[in-house]
Coordinates of C-alpha atoms in Angstrom, one line a residue:
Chain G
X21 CA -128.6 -37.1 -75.3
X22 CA -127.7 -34.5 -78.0
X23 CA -124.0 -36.2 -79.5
X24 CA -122.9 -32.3 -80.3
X25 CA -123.8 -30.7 -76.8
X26 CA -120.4 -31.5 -74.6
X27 CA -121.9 -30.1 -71.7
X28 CA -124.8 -32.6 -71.6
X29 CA -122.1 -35.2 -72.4
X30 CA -120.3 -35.0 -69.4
X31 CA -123.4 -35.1 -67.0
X32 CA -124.3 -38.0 -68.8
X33 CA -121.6 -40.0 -68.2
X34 CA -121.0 -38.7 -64.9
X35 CA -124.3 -40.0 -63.7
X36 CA -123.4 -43.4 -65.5
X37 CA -120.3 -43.8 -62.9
X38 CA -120.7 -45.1 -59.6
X39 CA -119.6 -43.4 -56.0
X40 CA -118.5 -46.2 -53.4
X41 CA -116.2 -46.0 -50.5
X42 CA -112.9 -48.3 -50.2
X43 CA -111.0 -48.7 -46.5
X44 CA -112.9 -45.4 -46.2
X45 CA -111.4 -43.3 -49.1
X46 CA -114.1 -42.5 -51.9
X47 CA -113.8 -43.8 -55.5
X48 CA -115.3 -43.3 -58.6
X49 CA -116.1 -46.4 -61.1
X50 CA -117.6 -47.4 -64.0
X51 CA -120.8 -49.2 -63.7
X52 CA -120.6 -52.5 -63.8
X53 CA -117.8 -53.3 -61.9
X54 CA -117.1 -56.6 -60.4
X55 CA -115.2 -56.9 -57.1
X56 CA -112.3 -59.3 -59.0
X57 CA -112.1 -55.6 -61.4
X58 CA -111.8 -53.6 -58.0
X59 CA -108.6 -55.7 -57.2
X60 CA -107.1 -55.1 -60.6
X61 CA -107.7 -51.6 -60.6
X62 CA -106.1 -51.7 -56.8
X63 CA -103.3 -53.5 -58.0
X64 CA -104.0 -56.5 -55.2
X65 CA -105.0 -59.0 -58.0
X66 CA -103.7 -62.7 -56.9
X67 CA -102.9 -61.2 -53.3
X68 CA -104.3 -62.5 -50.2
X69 CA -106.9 -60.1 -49.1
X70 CA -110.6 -60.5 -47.4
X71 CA -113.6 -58.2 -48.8
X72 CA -116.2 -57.1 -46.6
X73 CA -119.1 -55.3 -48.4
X74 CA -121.6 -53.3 -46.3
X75 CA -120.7 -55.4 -43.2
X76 CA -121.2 -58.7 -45.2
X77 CA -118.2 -61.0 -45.8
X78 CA -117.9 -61.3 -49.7
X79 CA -116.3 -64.9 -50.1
X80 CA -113.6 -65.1 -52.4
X81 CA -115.2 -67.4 -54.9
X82 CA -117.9 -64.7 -55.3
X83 CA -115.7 -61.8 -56.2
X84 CA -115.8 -62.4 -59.6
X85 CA -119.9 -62.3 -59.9
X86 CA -120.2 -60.0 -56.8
X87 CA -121.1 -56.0 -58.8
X88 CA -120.3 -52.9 -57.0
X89 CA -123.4 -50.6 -56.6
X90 CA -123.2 -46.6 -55.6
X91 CA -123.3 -46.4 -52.2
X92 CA -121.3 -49.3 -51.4
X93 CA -118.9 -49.2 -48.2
X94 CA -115.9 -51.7 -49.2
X95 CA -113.3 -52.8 -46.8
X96 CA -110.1 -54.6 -48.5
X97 CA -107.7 -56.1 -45.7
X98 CA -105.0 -58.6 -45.3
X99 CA -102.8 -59.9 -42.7
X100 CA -99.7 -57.4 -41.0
X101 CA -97.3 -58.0 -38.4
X102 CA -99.1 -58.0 -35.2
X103 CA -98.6 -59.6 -31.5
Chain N
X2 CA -90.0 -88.4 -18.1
X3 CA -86.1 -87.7 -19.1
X4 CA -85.1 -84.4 -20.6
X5 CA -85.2 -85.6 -24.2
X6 CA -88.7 -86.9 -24.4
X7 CA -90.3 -84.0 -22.1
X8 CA -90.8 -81.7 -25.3
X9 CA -92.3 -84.5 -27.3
X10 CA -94.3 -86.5 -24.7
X11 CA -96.2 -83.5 -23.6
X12 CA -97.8 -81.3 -26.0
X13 CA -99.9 -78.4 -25.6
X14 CA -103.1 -78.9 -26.5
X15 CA -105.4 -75.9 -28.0
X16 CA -108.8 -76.5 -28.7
X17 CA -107.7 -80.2 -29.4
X18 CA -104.7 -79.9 -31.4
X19 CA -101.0 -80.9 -30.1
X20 CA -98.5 -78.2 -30.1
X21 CA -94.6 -79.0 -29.2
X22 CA -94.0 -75.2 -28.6
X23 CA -95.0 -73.7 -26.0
X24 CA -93.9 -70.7 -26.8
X25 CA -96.4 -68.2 -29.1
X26 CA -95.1 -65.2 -30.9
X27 CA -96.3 -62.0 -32.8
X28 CA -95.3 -60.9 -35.8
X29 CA -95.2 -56.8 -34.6
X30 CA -92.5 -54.3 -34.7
X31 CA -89.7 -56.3 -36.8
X32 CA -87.4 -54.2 -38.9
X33 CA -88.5 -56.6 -41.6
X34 CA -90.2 -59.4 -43.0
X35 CA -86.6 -61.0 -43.5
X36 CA -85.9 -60.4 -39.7
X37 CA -89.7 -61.4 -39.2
X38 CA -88.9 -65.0 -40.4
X39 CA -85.6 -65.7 -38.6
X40 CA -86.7 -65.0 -35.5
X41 CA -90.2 -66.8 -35.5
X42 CA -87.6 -69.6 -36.9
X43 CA -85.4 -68.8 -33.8
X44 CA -87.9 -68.9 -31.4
X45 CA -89.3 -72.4 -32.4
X46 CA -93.0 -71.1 -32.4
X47 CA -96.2 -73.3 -34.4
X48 CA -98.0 -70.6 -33.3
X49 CA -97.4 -66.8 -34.7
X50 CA -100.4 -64.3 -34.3
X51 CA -101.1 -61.4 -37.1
X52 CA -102.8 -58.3 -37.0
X53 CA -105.7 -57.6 -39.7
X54 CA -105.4 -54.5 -40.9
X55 CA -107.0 -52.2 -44.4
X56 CA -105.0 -52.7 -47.5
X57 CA -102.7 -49.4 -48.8
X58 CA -104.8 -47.8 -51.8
X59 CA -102.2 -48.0 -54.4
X60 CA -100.0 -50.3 -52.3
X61 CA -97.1 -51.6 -54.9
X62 CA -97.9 -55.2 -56.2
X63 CA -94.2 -56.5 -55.5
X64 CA -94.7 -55.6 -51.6
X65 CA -93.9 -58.6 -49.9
X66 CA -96.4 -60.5 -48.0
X67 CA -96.1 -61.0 -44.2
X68 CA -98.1 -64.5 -45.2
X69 CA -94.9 -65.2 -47.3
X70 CA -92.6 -65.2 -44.5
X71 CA -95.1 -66.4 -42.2
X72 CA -96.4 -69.1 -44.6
X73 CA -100.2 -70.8 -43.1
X74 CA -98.6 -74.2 -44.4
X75 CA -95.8 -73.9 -42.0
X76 CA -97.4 -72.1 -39.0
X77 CA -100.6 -71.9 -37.2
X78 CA -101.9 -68.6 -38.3
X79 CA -103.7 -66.7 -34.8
X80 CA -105.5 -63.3 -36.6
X81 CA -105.5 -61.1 -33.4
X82 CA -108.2 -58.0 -32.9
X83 CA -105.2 -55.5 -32.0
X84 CA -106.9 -51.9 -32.6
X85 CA -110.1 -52.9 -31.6
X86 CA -112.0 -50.9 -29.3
X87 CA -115.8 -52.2 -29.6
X88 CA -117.3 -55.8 -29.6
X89 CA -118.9 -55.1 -33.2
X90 CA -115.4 -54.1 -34.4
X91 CA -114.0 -57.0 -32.9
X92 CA -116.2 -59.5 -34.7
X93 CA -116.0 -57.6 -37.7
X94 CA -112.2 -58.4 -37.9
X95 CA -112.4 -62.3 -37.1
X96 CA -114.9 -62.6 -39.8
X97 CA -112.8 -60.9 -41.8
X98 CA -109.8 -63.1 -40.5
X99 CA -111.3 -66.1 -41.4
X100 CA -112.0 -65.6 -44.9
X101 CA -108.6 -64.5 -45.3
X102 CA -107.3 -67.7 -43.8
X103 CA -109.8 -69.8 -45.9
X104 CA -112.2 -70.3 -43.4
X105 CA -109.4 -71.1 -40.0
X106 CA -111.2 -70.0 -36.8
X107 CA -108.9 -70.1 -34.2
X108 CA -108.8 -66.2 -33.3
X109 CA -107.4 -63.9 -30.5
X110 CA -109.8 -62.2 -29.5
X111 CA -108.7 -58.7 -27.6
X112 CA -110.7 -56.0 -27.0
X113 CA -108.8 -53.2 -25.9
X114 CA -110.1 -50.2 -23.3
X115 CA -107.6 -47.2 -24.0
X116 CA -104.6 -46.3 -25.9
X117 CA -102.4 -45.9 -22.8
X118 CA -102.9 -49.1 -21.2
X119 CA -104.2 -51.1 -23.7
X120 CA -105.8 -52.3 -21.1
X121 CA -108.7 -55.1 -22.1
X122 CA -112.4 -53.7 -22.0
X123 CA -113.6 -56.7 -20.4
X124 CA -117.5 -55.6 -20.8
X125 CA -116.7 -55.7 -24.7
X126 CA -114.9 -58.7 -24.4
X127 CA -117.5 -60.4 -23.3
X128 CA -120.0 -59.5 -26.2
X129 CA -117.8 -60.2 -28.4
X130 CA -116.5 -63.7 -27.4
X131 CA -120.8 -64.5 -26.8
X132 CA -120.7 -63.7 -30.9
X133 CA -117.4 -65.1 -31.8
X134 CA -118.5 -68.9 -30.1
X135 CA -122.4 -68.3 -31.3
X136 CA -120.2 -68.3 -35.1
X137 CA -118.7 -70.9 -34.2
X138 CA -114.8 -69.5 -33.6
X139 CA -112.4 -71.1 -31.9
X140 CA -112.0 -68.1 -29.3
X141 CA -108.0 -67.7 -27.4
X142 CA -108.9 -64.2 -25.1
X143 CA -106.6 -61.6 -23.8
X144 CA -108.0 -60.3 -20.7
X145 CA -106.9 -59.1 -17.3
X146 CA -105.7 -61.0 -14.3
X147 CA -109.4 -61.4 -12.5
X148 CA -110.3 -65.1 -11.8
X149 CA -114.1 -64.3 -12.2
X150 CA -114.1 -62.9 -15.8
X151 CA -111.2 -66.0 -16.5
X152 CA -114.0 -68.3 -15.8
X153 CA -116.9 -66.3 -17.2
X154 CA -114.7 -66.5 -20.1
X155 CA -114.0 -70.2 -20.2
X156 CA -117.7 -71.0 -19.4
X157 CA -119.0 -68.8 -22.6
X158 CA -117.0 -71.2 -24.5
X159 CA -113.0 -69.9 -25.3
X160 CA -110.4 -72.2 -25.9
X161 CA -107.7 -70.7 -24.1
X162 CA -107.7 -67.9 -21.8
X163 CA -104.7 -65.5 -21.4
X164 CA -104.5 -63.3 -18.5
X165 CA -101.9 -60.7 -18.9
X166 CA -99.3 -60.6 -16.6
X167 CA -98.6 -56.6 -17.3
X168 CA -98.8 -54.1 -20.0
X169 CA -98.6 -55.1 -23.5
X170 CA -95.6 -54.0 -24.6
X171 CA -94.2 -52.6 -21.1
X172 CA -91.7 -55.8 -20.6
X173 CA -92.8 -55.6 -16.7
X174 CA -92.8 -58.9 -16.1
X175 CA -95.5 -61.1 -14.2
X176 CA -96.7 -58.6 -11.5
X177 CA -99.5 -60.6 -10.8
X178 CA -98.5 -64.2 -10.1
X179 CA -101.1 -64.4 -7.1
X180 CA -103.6 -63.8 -9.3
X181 CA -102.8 -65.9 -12.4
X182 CA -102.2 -69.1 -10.0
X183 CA -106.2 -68.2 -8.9
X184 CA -106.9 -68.7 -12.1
X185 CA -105.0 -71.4 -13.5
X186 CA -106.3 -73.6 -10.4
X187 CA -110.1 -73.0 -11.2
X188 CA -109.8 -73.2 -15.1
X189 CA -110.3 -76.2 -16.8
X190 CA -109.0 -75.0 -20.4
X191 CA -105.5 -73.7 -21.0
X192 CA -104.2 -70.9 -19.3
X193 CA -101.6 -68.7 -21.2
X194 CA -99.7 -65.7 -19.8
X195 CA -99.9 -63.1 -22.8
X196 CA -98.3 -59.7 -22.6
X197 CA -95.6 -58.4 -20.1
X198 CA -93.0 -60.4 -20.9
X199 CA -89.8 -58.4 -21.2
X200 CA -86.7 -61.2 -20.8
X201 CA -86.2 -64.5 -20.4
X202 CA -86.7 -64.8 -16.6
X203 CA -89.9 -63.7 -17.3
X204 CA -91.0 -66.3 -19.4
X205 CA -89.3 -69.1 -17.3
X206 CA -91.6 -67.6 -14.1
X207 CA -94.7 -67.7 -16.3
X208 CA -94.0 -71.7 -17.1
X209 CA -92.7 -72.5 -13.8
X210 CA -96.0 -71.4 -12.1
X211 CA -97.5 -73.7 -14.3
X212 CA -99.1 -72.0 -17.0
X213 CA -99.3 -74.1 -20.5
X214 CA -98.0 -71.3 -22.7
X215 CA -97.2 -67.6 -23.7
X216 CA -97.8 -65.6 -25.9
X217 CA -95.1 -62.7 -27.0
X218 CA -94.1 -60.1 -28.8
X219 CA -92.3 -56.7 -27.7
X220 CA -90.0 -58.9 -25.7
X221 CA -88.2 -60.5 -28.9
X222 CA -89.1 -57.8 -31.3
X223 CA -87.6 -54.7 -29.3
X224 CA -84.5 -56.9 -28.3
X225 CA -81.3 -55.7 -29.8
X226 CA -80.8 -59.2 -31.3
X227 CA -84.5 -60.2 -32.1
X228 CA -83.2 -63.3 -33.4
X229 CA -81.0 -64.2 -30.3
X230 CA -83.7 -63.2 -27.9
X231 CA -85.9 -65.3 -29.5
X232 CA -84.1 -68.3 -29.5
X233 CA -83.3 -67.3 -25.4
X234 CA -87.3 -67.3 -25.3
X235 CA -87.5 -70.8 -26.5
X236 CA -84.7 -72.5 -23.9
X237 CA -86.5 -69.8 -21.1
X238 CA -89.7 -71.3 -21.8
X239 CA -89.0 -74.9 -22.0
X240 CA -86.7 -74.9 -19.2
X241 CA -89.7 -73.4 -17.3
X242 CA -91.9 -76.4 -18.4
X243 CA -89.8 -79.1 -17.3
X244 CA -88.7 -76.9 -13.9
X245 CA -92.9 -77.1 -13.4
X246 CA -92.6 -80.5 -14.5
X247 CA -89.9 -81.9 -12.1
X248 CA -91.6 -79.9 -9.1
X249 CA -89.0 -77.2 -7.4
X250 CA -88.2 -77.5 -3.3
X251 CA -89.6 -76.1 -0.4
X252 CA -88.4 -72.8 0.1
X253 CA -86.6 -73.2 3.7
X254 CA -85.8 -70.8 6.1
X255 CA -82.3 -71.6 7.1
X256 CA -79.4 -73.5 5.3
X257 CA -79.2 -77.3 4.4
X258 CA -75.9 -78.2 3.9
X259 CA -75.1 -79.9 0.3
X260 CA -71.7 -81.6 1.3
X261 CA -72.0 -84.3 4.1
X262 CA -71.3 -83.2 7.7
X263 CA -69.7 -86.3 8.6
X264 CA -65.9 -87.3 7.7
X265 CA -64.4 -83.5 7.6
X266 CA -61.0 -82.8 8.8
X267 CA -59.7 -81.5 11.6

């Protein structure tokens, strides 16, 4: 990467962020990310919520260690008022 | 049995755990949480079902919690499958469910055919609860009033199987008595009437017929007094249970006087 060239910049750190989908809505991340960051950036840190990633439950005590890749299909739920 | 021991002396039982109540409620269509609590504290319920639903992307962190006014400590949390259309989508949400509950695997498991009816797919149903057992869930299923799915249902392995007795939501009533009598004789797990309801009569015809339980929502929650209602709910439905209990008369054709015949004047 040439520090001076802004153009090239960009692209380069667009290709260093990651594309994944939450409850179907797409979102933009830095690489890197843990699932335990996706909840503080969500605003749903400490709340009760269940994480499925690609179809796969994503226990709890894994979020921390569990890192978001590009592609991934996220779904972030918790308990409503139902009968 | 008197009166005062009835409600302690014979639980219901669900998938080997005693319940007082018989008496289940949803947690749906409240005004609030606030109104949510008082009337699942009205009604006297151990058992309150939720629905599972996607998180609000940048929901406000000082939303309350239905979990705060239905606290897991407190009640027996029953994660429902409302909204789901498919088998895989059904399973989907109990697994979700369960980690959300910290592993609990009682679920109800409904499967639903069409948004007008919300009538139960029962060919979906059936997939699904096949899954949900194999994972070792502890399945209570909505389904329709047919005694040969009930028992299909019972035999794959459910815990409790609840026949509506109308329309969720539509507060018809039990129009199908006939058929949830079939199968209550032939089941062998407990039988729970769960949507229809619409007042307290209702519930008190579902007990009296002998069914263990049942499960509401619309009825209380779309009362004007949700809190009164729900506390009606809980006299209808254990005055239904010890009406079962003592046994009702033969219906008879003609009169039997009350007062004696013998010693009137004149």
């Amino acid at each position: 990467m040439v520090g001076t060239d802004t153009t090239t910049a960009v692209i380069w750190k667009e290709e260093l962020m990651i594309e994944i989908h939450v409850n179907g809505e797409p979102m933009n991340l830095a690489p890197d990310t843990s699932l335990t960051d996706l909840l503080a950036k969500m605003e749903l840190s400490g709340r009760r919520v269940a994480i499925e990633r690609n179809l796969e439950i994503v226990p709890r005590s894994q979020h921390g260690t569990t890192r978001l890749e590009h592609g991934d299909q996220i779904e972030v739920v918790q308990a409503i008022g139902g009968g | 049995m008197t009166a005062q021991t009835a409600i302690y002396s014979d639980p219901l039982f669900i998938d080997g755990k005693a319940y007082h109540s018989r008496l289940l409620v949803g947690t749906g269509k409240y005004r609030d949480l606030d109104e949510t609590r008082r009337a699942i504290e009205a009604s006297g319920a151990e058992i309150v079902t939720v629905a599972v639903r996607r998180t609000n992307i940048g929901q406000h962190p000082d939303e309350p919690n239905l979990l705060d006014a239905v606290p897991p400590e407190k009640y027996t949390i029953l994660p429902n499958t409302a909204g789901c259309y498919t088998a895989a989508d059904a399973v989907r949400t109990c697994k979700l469910a369960r980690e959300l509950l910290d592993g609990h695997d009682l679920v109800k498991l409904e499967v639903l055919g069409d948004q007008k009816t919300l009538y139960p797919n029962i060919v979906e149903t059936l997939k699904a609860c096949e899954q949900l057992v194999r994972d070792n869930f502890k399945v209570m299923v909505y389904t329709n009033d047919d005694p040969i799915v009930a028992k299909q249902l019972e035999e794959m392995g459910c815990v409790a199987v609840m026949p509506l007795g109308s329309l969720i939501g539509s507060g018809l009533g039990i129009l199908n008595p006939h058929n949830i009598r079939i199968i209550m004789e032939e089941a062998n797990v407990p039988v729970l009437v769960d949507a229809g309801v619409g007042t307290a009569s209702d519930a008190a015809v579902a007990m009296e017929m002998g069914c263990e339980a049942v499960l509401m929502n619309t009825a209380i929650a779309a009362a004007k007094n949700p809190i009164l209602m729900a506390s009606a709910m809980k006299k209808a439905i254990e005055a239904g249970r010890e009406a079962y209990l003592a046994g009702r008369m033969p219906r008879k054709k003609y009169a039997s006087a009350s007062s004696p015949l013998d010693g009137t004047i004149g």
